[in-house]
């Protein structure tokens, strides 16, 4: 990923956006590659002190991109007019019990979603294929205030639109900051949870993480 010097100096949030959306991969011993966004979330999920010591400046920069309060720099102004964004992935059976209707919890990592349900389902399909169908698929539907399209005061304070310079706006990514708060509104367990007929979990995103309790349970999977 080639970065111009002026990109790093002109805009912290802009630099963070380039890092988060980079498709450059670190090759592992087994020959597979992982992107920086995966490494960051893995370190946050595991609370890996050694990795986080080196990653903390990057995490802080990306967090500045997500958190849009006061006069902080805002790169994205797009907002889901439907009041919904989506995340597709996998959900091992052992973690199903955590997601009970009415539960309020925090997510210990950056939560990437899309304003396109089709894009989210394509990620669910990718995860299903990687597990060779051994791990159930899930579609998360995250609800925000649709009035945020025309009234910025109705928007969540800890999420922002992220443009992908290498993909244009194909992913329509909506990125939540680490430890964002969500409430489980509805759960539909699929009898055959493939990427075609996944589990469906509806979440309500908190308006502002700062006014939520700090001792909420932390999701074991996201």
CSV table of C-alpha atoms in Angstrom, one decimal:
chain,number,residue,atom,x,y,z
A,1,UNK,CA,0.0,0.0,0.0
A,2,UNK,CA,1.7,3.2,-1.2
A,3,UNK,CA,1.0,6.2,1.0
A,4,UNK,CA,1.9,9.7,0.1
A,5,UNK,CA,3.6,11.8,2.8
A,6,UNK,CA,0.9,14.5,2.5
A,7,UNK,CA,-1.8,11.9,3.3
A,8,UNK,CA,-0.1,11.1,6.6
A,9,UNK,CA,0.4,14.8,7.5
A,10,UNK,CA,-2.8,16.4,6.3
A,11,UNK,CA,-5.4,14.2,8.0
A,12,UNK,CA,-5.1,11.7,10.8
A,13,UNK,CA,-8.5,10.3,10.1
A,14,UNK,CA,-7.7,10.0,6.4
A,15,UNK,CA,-4.5,8.1,7.1
A,16,UNK,CA,-6.4,5.8,9.5
A,17,UNK,CA,-9.0,5.2,6.8
A,18,UNK,CA,-6.2,4.1,4.4
A,19,UNK,CA,-4.8,1.7,7.0
A,20,UNK,CA,-8.1,0.1,7.9
A,21,UNK,CA,-9.1,-0.4,4.3
A,22,UNK,CA,-5.7,-1.7,3.1
A,23,UNK,CA,-5.9,-5.0,1.2
A,24,UNK,CA,-2.1,-5.6,1.8
A,25,UNK,CA,-1.6,-8.9,3.6
A,26,UNK,CA,0.8,-10.3,6.1
A,27,UNK,CA,1.8,-13.8,5.1
A,28,UNK,CA,1.5,-16.4,7.8
A,29,UNK,CA,3.5,-19.6,8.3
A,30,UNK,CA,0.7,-21.7,6.7
A,31,UNK,CA,0.8,-19.6,3.5
A,32,UNK,CA,-2.4,-17.8,4.3
A,33,UNK,CA,-2.5,-14.0,4.5
A,34,UNK,CA,-4.3,-11.6,6.9
A,35,UNK,CA,-5.0,-7.9,6.5
A,36,UNK,CA,-4.2,-5.3,9.1
A,37,UNK,CA,-7.9,-4.9,10.1
A,38,UNK,CA,-7.9,-8.6,11.1
A,39,UNK,CA,-4.7,-8.2,13.2
A,40,UNK,CA,-6.1,-5.2,15.0
A,41,UNK,CA,-9.4,-6.8,15.9
A,42,UNK,CA,-7.7,-10.0,16.9
A,43,UNK,CA,-5.4,-8.1,19.3
A,44,UNK,CA,-8.4,-6.2,20.7
A,45,UNK,CA,-10.5,-9.4,21.1
A,46,UNK,CA,-7.7,-11.2,22.9
A,47,UNK,CA,-6.6,-8.1,24.9
A,48,UNK,CA,-3.1,-8.9,23.7
A,49,UNK,CA,-0.9,-6.5,25.6
A,50,UNK,CA,2.2,-7.1,23.5
A,51,UNK,CA,0.5,-6.5,20.2
A,52,UNK,CA,-1.5,-3.6,21.5
A,53,UNK,CA,1.6,-1.8,22.7
A,54,UNK,CA,2.6,-1.4,19.0
A,55,UNK,CA,-0.9,-1.1,17.6
A,56,UNK,CA,-2.3,1.5,20.0
A,57,UNK,CA,-1.4,4.6,17.9
A,58,UNK,CA,-3.1,3.0,14.9
A,59,UNK,CA,-6.1,2.0,17.0
A,60,UNK,CA,-6.4,5.5,18.3
A,61,UNK,CA,-6.2,7.0,14.8
A,62,UNK,CA,-8.9,4.7,13.5
A,63,UNK,CA,-11.0,5.4,16.6
A,64,UNK,CA,-10.8,9.1,15.8
A,65,UNK,CA,-12.3,8.2,12.4
A,66,UNK,CA,-15.2,6.4,13.9
A,67,UNK,CA,-16.0,8.7,16.8
A,68,UNK,CA,-17.8,11.8,15.5
A,69,UNK,CA,-18.6,14.2,18.4
A,70,UNK,CA,-17.9,17.9,18.9
A,71,UNK,CA,-15.6,19.4,16.3
A,72,UNK,CA,-13.7,16.3,15.4
A,73,UNK,CA,-12.9,15.7,11.8
A,74,UNK,CA,-15.7,13.8,10.0
A,75,UNK,CA,-14.7,12.1,6.7
A,76,UNK,CA,-18.0,10.5,5.9
A,77,UNK,CA,-21.4,12.1,5.8
A,78,UNK,CA,-23.5,9.2,4.5
A,79,UNK,CA,-26.1,7.6,6.7
A,80,UNK,CA,-28.4,4.6,6.1
A,81,UNK,CA,-31.7,6.1,5.1
A,82,UNK,CA,-33.4,2.8,5.9
A,83,UNK,CA,-32.1,3.0,9.5
A,84,UNK,CA,-30.3,-0.3,9.0
A,85,UNK,CA,-26.9,-1.6,8.3
A,86,UNK,CA,-25.8,-5.2,8.1
A,87,UNK,CA,-23.0,-7.6,9.0
A,88,UNK,CA,-22.6,-11.1,7.6
A,89,UNK,CA,-20.4,-13.8,9.1
A,90,UNK,CA,-20.4,-17.0,11.1
A,91,UNK,CA,-21.7,-17.9,14.6
A,92,UNK,CA,-20.5,-21.1,16.3
A,93,UNK,CA,-23.2,-22.9,18.1
A,94,UNK,CA,-21.5,-22.5,21.5
A,95,UNK,CA,-22.0,-18.7,21.4
A,96,UNK,CA,-25.7,-18.7,20.4
A,97,UNK,CA,-26.9,-18.6,24.0
A,98,UNK,CA,-25.2,-15.3,24.6
A,99,UNK,CA,-27.4,-13.4,22.2
A,100,UNK,CA,-30.7,-13.4,24.1
A,101,UNK,CA,-33.4,-10.9,23.3
A,102,UNK,CA,-33.1,-7.8,25.6
A,103,UNK,CA,-29.4,-8.2,26.3
A,104,UNK,CA,-27.3,-5.1,26.2
A,105,UNK,CA,-23.6,-5.7,25.6
A,106,UNK,CA,-20.4,-4.3,24.2
A,107,UNK,CA,-18.3,-5.5,21.2
A,108,UNK,CA,-14.6,-5.7,22.0
A,109,UNK,CA,-13.3,-4.6,18.6
A,110,UNK,CA,-14.0,-2.5,15.6
A,111,UNK,CA,-17.4,-3.7,14.1
A,112,UNK,CA,-17.5,-3.4,10.3
A,113,UNK,CA,-21.0,-3.3,8.8
A,114,UNK,CA,-22.4,-2.4,5.4
A,115,UNK,CA,-25.3,-0.4,4.3
A,116,UNK,CA,-25.9,-3.1,1.7
A,117,UNK,CA,-27.5,-6.4,2.9
A,118,UNK,CA,-26.2,-8.1,-0.3
A,119,UNK,CA,-22.6,-7.1,0.6
A,120,UNK,CA,-23.1,-8.4,4.1
A,121,UNK,CA,-24.4,-11.7,2.8
A,122,UNK,CA,-21.4,-12.0,0.5
A,123,UNK,CA,-19.2,-11.9,3.6
A,124,UNK,CA,-21.3,-14.6,5.2
A,125,UNK,CA,-20.8,-16.7,2.1
A,126,UNK,CA,-17.1,-16.2,2.3
A,127,UNK,CA,-16.9,-17.3,5.9
A,128,UNK,CA,-19.2,-20.3,5.1
A,129,UNK,CA,-16.8,-21.4,2.3
A,130,UNK,CA,-13.7,-21.0,4.5
A,131,UNK,CA,-15.2,-23.3,7.1
A,132,UNK,CA,-16.4,-25.7,4.4
A,133,UNK,CA,-19.9,-25.3,5.8
A,134,UNK,CA,-18.9,-26.5,9.3
A,135,UNK,CA,-19.8,-23.2,11.1
A,136,UNK,CA,-23.4,-21.7,10.9
A,137,UNK,CA,-23.9,-18.4,9.1
A,138,UNK,CA,-25.4,-15.3,10.6
A,139,UNK,CA,-26.7,-12.0,9.4
A,140,UNK,CA,-26.7,-9.2,11.9
A,141,UNK,CA,-29.1,-6.3,11.3
A,142,UNK,CA,-28.0,-3.2,13.2
A,143,UNK,CA,-30.7,-0.6,13.6
A,144,UNK,CA,-29.8,3.1,13.9
A,145,UNK,CA,-32.1,6.2,13.8
A,146,UNK,CA,-33.1,6.7,10.1
A,147,UNK,CA,-33.7,10.4,10.9
A,148,UNK,CA,-29.9,10.8,11.0
A,149,UNK,CA,-30.0,11.1,7.2
A,150,UNK,CA,-31.2,14.7,7.6
A,151,UNK,CA,-30.6,15.4,11.2
A,152,UNK,CA,-27.0,14.8,12.4
A,153,UNK,CA,-28.1,15.1,16.1
A,154,UNK,CA,-29.9,11.8,15.6
A,155,UNK,CA,-26.7,9.9,14.6
A,156,UNK,CA,-24.7,7.6,16.7
A,157,UNK,CA,-21.5,9.2,18.1
A,158,UNK,CA,-19.3,6.1,17.6
A,159,UNK,CA,-19.8,5.1,13.9
A,160,UNK,CA,-18.8,6.6,10.6
A,161,UNK,CA,-18.9,5.8,6.9
A,162,UNK,CA,-15.6,4.5,5.5
A,163,UNK,CA,-14.7,4.9,1.9
A,164,UNK,CA,-12.5,2.2,0.3
A,165,UNK,CA,-10.0,3.8,-2.1
A,166,UNK,CA,-9.3,0.4,-3.7
A,167,UNK,CA,-13.0,-0.6,-4.1
A,168,UNK,CA,-14.8,2.7,-4.5
A,169,UNK,CA,-18.1,2.5,-2.6
A,170,UNK,CA,-18.8,-1.1,-3.2
A,171,UNK,CA,-18.6,-2.2,0.4
A,172,UNK,CA,-20.6,0.8,1.7
A,173,UNK,CA,-18.8,0.3,5.0
A,174,UNK,CA,-20.2,1.7,8.3
A,175,UNK,CA,-17.5,1.2,11.0
A,176,UNK,CA,-18.3,1.2,14.7
A,177,UNK,CA,-15.6,2.0,17.3
A,178,UNK,CA,-14.4,-0.7,19.8
A,179,UNK,CA,-16.6,-1.4,22.8
A,180,UNK,CA,-19.7,0.0,21.0
A,181,UNK,CA,-22.9,-0.8,22.8
A,182,UNK,CA,-25.8,-2.8,21.2
A,183,UNK,CA,-29.1,-4.3,22.5
A,184,UNK,CA,-30.5,-7.5,21.1
A,185,UNK,CA,-33.9,-6.8,19.8
A,186,UNK,CA,-34.9,-9.9,17.9
A,187,UNK,CA,-33.4,-13.3,17.2
A,188,UNK,CA,-34.4,-15.8,14.5
A,189,UNK,CA,-32.6,-19.1,14.6
A,190,UNK,CA,-32.5,-20.8,11.3
A,191,UNK,CA,-33.0,-24.6,11.2
A,192,UNK,CA,-30.4,-24.7,8.4
A,193,UNK,CA,-28.1,-21.7,8.9
A,194,UNK,CA,-26.2,-21.5,5.6
A,195,UNK,CA,-25.3,-18.2,4.0
A,196,UNK,CA,-28.6,-18.5,2.0
A,197,UNK,CA,-30.8,-19.0,5.1
A,198,UNK,CA,-28.6,-17.6,8.0
A,199,UNK,CA,-29.5,-17.0,11.6
A,200,UNK,CA,-30.8,-13.4,11.8
A,201,UNK,CA,-30.0,-11.2,14.8
A,202,UNK,CA,-31.5,-7.7,15.1
A,203,UNK,CA,-29.5,-5.2,17.2
A,204,UNK,CA,-30.2,-1.7,18.2
A,205,UNK,CA,-27.0,0.5,18.3
A,206,UNK,CA,-26.7,2.9,21.2
A,207,UNK,CA,-26.8,6.6,20.4
A,208,UNK,CA,-23.7,7.4,22.6
A,209,UNK,CA,-21.3,4.9,24.2
A,210,UNK,CA,-20.3,7.4,26.9
A,211,UNK,CA,-23.7,7.3,28.5
A,212,UNK,CA,-23.9,3.5,28.7
A,213,UNK,CA,-22.8,1.5,31.7
A,214,UNK,CA,-19.2,0.5,31.7
A,215,UNK,CA,-19.8,-3.0,33.2
A,216,UNK,CA,-21.9,-4.4,30.4
A,217,UNK,CA,-21.1,-8.0,29.3
A,218,UNK,CA,-18.7,-8.3,26.4
A,219,UNK,CA,-19.6,-10.3,23.3
A,220,UNK,CA,-17.7,-13.6,22.9
A,221,UNK,CA,-18.1,-13.4,19.1
A,222,UNK,CA,-18.9,-10.7,16.6
